[in-house]
Backbone as numpy.savetxt, mean C-alpha at the origin, in Angstrom:
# Nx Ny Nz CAx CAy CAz Cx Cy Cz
11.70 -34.99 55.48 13.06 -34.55 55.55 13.95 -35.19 54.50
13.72 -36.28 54.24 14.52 -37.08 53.50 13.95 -36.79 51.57
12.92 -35.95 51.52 12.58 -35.93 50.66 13.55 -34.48 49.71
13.75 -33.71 50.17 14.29 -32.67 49.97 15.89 -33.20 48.89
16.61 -33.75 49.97 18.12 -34.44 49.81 17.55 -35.60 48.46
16.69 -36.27 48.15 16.67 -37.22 46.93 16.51 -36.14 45.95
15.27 -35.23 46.22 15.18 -34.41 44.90 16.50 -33.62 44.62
17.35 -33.14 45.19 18.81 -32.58 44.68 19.42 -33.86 44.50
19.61 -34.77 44.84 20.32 -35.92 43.75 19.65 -36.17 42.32
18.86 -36.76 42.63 18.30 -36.94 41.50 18.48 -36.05 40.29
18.23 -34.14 40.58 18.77 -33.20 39.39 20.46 -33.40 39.07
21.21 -33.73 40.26 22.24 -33.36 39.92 22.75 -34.40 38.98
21.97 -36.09 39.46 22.32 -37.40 37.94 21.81 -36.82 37.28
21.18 -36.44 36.94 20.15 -35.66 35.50 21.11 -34.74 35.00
21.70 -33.78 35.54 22.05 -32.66 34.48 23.41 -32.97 33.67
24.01 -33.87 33.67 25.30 -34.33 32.88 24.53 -34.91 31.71
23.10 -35.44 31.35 22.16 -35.91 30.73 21.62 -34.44 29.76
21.12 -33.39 30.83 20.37 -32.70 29.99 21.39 -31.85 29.37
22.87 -31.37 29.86 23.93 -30.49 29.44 24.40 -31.20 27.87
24.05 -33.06 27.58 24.56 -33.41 26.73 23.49 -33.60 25.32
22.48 -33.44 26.09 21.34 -32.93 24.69 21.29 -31.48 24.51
21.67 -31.02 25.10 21.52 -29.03 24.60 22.50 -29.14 23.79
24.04 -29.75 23.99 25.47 -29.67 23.20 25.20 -30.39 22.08
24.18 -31.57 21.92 24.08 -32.00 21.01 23.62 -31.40 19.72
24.26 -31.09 18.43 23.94 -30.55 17.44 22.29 -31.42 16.77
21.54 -30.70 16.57 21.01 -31.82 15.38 20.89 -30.99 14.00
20.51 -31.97 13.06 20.73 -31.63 11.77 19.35 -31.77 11.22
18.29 -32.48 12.02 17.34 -32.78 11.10 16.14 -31.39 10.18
16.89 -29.96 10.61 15.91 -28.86 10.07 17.03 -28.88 8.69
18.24 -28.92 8.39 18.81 -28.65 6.88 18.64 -30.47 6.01
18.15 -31.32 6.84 18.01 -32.29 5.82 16.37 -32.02 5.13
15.54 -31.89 6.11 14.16 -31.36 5.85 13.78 -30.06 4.68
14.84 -29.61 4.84 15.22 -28.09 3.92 15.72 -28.75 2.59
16.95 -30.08 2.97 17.31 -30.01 1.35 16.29 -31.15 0.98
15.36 -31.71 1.62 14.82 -32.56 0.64 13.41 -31.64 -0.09
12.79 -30.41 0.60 11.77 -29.75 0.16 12.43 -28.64 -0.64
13.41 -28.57 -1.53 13.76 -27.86 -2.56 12.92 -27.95 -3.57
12.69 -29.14 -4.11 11.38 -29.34 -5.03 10.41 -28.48 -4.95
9.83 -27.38 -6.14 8.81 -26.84 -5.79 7.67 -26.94 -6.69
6.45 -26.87 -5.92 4.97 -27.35 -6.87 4.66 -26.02 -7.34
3.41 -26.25 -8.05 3.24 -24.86 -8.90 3.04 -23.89 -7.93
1.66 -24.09 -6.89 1.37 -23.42 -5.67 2.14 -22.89 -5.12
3.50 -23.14 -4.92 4.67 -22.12 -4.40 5.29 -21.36 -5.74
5.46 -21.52 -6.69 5.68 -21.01 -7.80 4.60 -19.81 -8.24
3.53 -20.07 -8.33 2.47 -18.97 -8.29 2.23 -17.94 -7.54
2.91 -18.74 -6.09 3.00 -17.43 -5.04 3.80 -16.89 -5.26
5.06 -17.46 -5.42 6.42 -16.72 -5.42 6.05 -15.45 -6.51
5.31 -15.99 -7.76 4.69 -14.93 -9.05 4.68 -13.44 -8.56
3.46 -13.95 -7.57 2.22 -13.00 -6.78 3.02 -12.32 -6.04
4.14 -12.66 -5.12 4.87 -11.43 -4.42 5.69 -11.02 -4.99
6.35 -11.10 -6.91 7.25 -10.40 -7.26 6.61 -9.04 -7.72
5.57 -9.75 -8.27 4.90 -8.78 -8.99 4.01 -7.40 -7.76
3.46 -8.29 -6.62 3.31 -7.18 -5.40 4.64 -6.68 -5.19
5.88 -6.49 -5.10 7.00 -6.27 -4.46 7.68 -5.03 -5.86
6.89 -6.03 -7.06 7.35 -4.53 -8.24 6.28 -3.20 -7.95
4.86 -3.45 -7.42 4.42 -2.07 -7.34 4.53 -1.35 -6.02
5.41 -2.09 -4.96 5.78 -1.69 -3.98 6.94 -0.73 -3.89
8.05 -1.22 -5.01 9.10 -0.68 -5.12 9.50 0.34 -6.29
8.32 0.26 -6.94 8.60 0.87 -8.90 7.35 1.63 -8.58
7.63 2.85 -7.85 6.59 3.94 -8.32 7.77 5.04 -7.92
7.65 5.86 -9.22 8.73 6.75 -9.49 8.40 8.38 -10.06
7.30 8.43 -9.14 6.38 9.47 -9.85 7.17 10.79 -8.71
7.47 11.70 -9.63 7.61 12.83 -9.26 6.84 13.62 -8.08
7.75 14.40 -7.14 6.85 14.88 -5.92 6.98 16.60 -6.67
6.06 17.24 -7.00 5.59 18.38 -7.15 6.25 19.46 -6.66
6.20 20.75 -7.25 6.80 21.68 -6.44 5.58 22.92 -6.32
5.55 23.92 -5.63 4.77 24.71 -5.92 4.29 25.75 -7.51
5.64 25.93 -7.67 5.84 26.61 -9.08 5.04 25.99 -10.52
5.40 24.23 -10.20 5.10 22.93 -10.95 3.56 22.98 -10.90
3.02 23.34 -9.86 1.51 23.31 -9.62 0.54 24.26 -9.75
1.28 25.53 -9.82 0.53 26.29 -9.58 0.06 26.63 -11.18
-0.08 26.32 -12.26 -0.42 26.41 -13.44 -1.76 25.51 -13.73
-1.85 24.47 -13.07 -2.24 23.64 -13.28 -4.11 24.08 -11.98
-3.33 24.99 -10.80 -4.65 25.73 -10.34 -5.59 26.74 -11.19
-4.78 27.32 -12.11 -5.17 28.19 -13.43 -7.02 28.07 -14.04
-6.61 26.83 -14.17 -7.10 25.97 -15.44 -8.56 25.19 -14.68
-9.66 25.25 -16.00 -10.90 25.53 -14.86 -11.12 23.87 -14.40
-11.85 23.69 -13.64 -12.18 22.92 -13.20 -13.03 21.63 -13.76
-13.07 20.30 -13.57 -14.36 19.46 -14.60 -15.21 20.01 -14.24
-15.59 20.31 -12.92 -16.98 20.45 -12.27 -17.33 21.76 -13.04
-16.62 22.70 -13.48 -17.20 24.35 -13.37 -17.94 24.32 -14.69
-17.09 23.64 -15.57 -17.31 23.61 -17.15 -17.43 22.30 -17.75
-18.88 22.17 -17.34 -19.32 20.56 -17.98 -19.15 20.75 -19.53
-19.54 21.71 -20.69 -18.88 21.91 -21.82 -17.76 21.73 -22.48
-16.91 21.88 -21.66 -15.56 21.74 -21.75 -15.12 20.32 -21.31
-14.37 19.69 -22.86 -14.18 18.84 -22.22 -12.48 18.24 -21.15
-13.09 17.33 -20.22 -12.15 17.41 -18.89 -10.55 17.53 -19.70
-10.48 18.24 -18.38 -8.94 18.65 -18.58 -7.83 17.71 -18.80
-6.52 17.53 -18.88 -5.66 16.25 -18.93 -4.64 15.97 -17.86
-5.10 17.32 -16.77 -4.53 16.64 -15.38 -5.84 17.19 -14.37
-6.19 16.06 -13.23 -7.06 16.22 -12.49 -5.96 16.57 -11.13
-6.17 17.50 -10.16 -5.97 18.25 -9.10 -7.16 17.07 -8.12
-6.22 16.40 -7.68 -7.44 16.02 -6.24 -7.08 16.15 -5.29
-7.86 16.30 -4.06 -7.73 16.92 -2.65 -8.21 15.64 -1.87
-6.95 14.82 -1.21 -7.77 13.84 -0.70 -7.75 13.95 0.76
-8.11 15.15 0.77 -8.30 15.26 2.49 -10.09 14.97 2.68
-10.20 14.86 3.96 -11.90 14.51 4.23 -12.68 15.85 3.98
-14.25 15.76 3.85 -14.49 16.98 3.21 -14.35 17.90 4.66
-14.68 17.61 5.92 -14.42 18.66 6.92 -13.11 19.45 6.58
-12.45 19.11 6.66 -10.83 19.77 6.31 -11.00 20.22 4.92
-11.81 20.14 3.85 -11.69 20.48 2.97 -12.62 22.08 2.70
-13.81 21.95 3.90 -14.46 22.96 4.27 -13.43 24.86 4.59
-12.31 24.20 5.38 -11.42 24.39 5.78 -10.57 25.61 5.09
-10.65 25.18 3.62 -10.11 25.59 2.47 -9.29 24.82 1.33
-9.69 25.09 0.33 -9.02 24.01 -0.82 -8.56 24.91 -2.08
-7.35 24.86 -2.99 -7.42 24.97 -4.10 -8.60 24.78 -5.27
-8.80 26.33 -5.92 -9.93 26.37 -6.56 -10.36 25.56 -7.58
-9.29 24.85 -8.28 -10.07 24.40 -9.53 -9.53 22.64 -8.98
-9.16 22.63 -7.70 -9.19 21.03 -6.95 -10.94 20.46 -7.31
-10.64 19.00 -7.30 -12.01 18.22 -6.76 -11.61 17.36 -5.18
-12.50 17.05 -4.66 -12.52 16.23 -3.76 -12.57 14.78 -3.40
-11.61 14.16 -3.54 -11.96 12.29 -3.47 -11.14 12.06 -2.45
-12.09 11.84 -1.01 -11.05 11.50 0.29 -10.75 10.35 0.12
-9.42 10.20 0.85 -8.53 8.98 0.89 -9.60 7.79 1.12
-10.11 8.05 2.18 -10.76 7.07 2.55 -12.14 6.05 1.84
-12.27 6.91 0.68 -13.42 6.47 -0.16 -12.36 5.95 -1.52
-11.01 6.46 -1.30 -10.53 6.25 -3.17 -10.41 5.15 -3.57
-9.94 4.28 -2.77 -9.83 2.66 -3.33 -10.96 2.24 -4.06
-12.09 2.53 -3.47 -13.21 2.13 -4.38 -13.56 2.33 -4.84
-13.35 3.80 -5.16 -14.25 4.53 -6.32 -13.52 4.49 -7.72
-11.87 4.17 -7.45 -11.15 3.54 -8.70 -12.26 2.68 -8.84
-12.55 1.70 -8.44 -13.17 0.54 -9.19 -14.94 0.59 -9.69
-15.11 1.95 -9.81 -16.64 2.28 -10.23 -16.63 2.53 -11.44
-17.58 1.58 -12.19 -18.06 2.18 -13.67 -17.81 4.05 -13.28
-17.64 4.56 -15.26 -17.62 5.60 -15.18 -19.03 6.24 -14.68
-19.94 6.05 -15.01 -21.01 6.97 -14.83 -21.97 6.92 -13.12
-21.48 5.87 -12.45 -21.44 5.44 -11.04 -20.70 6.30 -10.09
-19.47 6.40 -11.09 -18.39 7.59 -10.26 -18.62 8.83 -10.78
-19.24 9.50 -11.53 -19.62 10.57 -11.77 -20.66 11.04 -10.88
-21.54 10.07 -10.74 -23.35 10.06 -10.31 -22.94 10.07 -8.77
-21.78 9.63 -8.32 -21.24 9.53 -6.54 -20.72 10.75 -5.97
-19.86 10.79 -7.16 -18.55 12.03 -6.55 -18.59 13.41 -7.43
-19.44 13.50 -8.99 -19.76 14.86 -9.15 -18.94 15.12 -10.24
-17.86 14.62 -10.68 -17.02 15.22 -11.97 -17.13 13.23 -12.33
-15.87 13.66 -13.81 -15.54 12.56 -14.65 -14.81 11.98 -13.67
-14.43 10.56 -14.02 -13.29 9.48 -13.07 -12.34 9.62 -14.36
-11.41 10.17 -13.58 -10.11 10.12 -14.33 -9.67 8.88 -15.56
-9.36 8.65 -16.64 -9.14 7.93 -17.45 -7.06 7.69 -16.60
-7.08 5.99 -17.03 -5.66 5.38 -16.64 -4.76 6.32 -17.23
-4.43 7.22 -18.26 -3.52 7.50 -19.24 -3.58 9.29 -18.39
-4.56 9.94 -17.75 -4.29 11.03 -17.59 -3.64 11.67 -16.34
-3.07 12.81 -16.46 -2.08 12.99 -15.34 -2.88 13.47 -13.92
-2.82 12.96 -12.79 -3.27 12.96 -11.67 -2.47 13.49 -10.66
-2.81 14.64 -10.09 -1.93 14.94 -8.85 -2.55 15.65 -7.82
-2.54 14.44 -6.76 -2.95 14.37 -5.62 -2.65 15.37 -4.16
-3.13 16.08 -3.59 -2.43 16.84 -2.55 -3.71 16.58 -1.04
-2.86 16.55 -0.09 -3.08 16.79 0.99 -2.46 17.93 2.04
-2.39 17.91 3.35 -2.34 18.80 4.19 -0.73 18.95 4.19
-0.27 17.36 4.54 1.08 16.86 4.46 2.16 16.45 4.01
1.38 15.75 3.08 1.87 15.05 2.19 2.20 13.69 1.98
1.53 12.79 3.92 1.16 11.62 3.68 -0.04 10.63 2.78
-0.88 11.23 2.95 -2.28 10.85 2.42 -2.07 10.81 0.86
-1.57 12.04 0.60 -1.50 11.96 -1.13 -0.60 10.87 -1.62
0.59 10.24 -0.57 1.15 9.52 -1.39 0.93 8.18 -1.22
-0.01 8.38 -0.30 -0.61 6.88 -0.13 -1.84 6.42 -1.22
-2.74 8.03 -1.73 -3.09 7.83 -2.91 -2.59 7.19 -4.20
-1.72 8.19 -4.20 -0.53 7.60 -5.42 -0.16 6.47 -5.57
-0.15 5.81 -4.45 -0.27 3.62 -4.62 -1.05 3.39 -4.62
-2.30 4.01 -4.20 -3.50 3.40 -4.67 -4.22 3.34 -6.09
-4.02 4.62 -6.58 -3.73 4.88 -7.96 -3.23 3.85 -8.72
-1.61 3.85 -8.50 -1.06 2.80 -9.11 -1.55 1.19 -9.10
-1.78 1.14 -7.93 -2.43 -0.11 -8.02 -3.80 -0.38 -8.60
-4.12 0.46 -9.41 -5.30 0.67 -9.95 -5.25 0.81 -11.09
-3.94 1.09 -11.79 -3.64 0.96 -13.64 -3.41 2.33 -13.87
-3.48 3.50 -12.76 -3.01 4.40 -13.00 -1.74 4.96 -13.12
-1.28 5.57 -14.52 -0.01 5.64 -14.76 1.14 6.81 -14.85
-0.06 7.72 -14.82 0.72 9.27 -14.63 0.71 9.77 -13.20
């Protein structure tokens, strides 16, 4: 019985205690802050690394297509049709998966699903020919990507870019 009545004293000396450390300001996170202003290369190198990630995040300024804009460019034959001929100077890719591409595709399109493109940027030329069936686009030539939506392609389009591709 008597135990009840100490434990409410006891909080109630206590809380004029704990009310005066909550009110209490401290300072020790902006002294800690101004003495680690100093910076080593390792933060300097990073800082590098996310300007330069943050420029190809923000600096892609590539034109979104119109139908009119494209449809010239369906004309014009294909790498695959006319190995003689040499490749054209804009590649048409379809980066939908090939089921959906079964589906129906623009005729003189090739096929490089999203899901394979990251890597196949990074294949010797004749690796990516011998995989996927036409030339691998050269950095300098114009590339335009289409899907169903128009998400996928523009997620290409950074992948691209992040790949040295510039048109």
């Amino acid at each position: 019985m008597l135990r009840t009545p100490a434990i409410r004293t006891a909080l109630k000396a206590s809380r004029p205690f704990v009310t005066r450390l909550a009110a209490t300001p401290n300072y020790a996170h902006i002294i800690r802050r101004a003495e680690s202003s100093t910076t080593s290369p390792d933060k300097e190198a990073l800082k590098a690394a996310r300007k330069a990630q943050d420029y190809l995040n923000h600096n892609w300024n590539q034109p979104i297509l119109t139908y009119e804009q494209v449809k010239p460019k369906t004309t014009s034959p294909s790498p695959l049709t006319f190995s003689a001929i040499p490749p054209q100077d804009a590649y048409l890719i379809d980066v939908r998966e090939p089921d959906e591409v079964i589906q129906g595709s623009i005729p003189s399109s090739v096929n490089l699903p999203l899901s394979v493109i990251s890597n196949s940027l990074h294949l010797a030329r004749e690796t990516f020919k011998a995989q996927h069936g036409f030339e691998k686009p050269k950095t300098s030539q114009e590339i335009v990507f289409y899907c169903r939506s128009g998400k996928r392609s523009a997620t290409a389009c950074d992948i691209a870019k992040r790949n040295g591709y510039t048109k």
